[in-house]
mmCIF file with all atom_site columns, C-alpha atoms in Angstrom:
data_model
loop_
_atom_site.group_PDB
_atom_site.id
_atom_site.type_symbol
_atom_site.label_atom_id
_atom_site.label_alt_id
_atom_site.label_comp_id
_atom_site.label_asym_id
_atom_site.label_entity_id
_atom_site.label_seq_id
_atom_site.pdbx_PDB_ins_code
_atom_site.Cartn_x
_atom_site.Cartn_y
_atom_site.Cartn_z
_atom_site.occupancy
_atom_site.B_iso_or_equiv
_atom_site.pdbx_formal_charge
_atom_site.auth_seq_id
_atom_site.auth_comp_id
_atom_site.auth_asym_id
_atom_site.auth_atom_id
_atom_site.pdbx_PDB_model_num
ATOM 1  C CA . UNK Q 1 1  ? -14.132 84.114 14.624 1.00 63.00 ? 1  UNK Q CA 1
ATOM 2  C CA . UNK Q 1 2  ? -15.078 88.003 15.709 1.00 66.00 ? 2  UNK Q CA 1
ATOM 3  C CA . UNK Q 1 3  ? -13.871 90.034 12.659 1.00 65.00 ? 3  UNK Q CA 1
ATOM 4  C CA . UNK Q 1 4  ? -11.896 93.049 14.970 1.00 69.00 ? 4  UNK Q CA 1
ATOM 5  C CA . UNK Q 1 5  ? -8.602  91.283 15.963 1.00 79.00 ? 5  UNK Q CA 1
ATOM 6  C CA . UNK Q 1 6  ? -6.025  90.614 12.955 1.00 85.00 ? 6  UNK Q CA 1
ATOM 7  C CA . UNK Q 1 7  ? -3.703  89.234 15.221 1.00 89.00 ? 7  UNK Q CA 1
ATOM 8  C CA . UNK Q 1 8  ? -6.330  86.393 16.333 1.00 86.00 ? 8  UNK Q CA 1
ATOM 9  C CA . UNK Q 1 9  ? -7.263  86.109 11.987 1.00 85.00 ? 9  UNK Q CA 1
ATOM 10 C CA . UNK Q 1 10 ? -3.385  85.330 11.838 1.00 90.00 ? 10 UNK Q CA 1
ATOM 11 C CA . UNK Q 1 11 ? -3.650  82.692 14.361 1.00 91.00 ? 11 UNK Q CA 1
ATOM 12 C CA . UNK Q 1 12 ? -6.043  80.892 12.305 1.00 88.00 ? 12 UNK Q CA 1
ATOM 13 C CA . UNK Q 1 13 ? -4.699  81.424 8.921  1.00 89.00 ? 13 UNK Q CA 1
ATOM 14 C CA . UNK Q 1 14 ? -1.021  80.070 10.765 1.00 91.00 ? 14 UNK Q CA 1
ATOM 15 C CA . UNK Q 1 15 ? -2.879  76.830 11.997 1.00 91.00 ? 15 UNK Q CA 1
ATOM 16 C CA . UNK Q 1 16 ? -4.423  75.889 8.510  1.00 91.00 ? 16 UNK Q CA 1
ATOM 17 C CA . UNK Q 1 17 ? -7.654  77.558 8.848  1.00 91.00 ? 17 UNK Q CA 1
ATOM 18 C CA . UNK Q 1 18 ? -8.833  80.050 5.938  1.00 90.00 ? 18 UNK Q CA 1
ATOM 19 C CA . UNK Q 1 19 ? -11.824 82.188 5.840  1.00 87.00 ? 19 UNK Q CA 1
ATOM 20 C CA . UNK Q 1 20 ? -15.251 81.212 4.316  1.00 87.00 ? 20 UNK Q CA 1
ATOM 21 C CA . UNK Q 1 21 ? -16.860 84.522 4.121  1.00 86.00 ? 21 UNK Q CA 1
ATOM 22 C CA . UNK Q 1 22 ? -17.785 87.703 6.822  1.00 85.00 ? 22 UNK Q CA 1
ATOM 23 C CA . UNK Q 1 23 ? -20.817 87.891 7.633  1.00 85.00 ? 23 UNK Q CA 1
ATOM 24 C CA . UNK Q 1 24 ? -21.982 91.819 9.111  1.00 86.00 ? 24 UNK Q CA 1
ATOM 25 C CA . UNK Q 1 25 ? -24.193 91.330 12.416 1.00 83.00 ? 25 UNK Q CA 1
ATOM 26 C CA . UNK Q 1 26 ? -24.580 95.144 13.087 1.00 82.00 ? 26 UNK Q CA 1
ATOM 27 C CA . UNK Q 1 27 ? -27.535 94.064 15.726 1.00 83.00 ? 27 UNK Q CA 1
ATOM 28 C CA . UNK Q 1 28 ? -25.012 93.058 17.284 1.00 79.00 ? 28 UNK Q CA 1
ATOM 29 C CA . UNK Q 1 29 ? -22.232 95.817 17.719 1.00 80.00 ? 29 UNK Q CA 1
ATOM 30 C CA . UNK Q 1 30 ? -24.169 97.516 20.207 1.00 83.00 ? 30 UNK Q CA 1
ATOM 31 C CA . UNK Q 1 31 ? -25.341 94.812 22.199 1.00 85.00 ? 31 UNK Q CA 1
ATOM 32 C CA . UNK Q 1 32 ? -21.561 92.899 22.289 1.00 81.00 ? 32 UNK Q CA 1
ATOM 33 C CA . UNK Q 1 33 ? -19.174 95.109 20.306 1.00 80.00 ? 33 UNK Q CA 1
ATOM 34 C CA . UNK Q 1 34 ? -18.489 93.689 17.499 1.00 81.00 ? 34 UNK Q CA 1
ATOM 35 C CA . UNK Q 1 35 ? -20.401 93.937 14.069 1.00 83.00 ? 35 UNK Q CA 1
ATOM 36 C CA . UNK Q 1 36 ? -18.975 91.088 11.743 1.00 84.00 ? 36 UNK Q CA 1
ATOM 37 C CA . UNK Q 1 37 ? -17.824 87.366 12.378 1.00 83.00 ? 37 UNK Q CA 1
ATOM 38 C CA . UNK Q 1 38 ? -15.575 85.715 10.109 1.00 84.00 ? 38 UNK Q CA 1
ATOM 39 C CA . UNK Q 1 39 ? -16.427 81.571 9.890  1.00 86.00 ? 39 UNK Q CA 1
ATOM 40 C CA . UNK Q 1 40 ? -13.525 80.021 9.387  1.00 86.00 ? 40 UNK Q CA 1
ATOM 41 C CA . UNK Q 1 41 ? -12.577 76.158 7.821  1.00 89.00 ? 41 UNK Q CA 1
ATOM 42 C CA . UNK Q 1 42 ? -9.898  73.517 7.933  1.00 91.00 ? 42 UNK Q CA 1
ATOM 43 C CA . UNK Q 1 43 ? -10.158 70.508 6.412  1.00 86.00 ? 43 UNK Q CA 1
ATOM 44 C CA . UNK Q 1 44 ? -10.324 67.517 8.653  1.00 85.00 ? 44 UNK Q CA 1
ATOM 45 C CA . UNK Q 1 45 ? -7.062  65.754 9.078  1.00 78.00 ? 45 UNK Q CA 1
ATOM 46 C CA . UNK Q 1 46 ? -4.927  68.403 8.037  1.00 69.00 ? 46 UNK Q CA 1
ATOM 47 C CA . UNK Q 1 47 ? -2.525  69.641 10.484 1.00 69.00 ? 47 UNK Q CA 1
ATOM 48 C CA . UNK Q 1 48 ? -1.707  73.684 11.641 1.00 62.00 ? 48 UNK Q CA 1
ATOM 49 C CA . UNK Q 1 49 ? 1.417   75.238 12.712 1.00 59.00 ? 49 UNK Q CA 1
ATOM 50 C CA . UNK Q 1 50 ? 2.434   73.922 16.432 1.00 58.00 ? 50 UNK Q CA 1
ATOM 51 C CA . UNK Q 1 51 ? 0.259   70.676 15.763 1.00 56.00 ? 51 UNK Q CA 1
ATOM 52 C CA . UNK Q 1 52 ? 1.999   67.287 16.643 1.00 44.00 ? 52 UNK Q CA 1
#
């Protein structure tokens, strides 16, 4: 997950998903615009908000 939207990070965290760590990628802020991703983890078979 880019690290710039907190609406998107409250998606995730609705649909069972938490954050592993952030990870800074300044390299990259100037080539995409954005200088952190946040990886993000559910465990498998657990169900989000919204699932069926």
């Amino acid at each position: 997950m880019i690290d710039t939207s907190p609406r998107a990070r409250a998606l995730y965290e609705r649909r069972g998903f938490t954050a592993v760590r952030t990870e800074h990628t300044p390299y990259l802020r100037g080539l995409l615009g954005f200088g952190a991703v946040t990886p993000v983890h559910r465990p498998a078979g657990t169900k989000g908000a919204g699932d069926l």
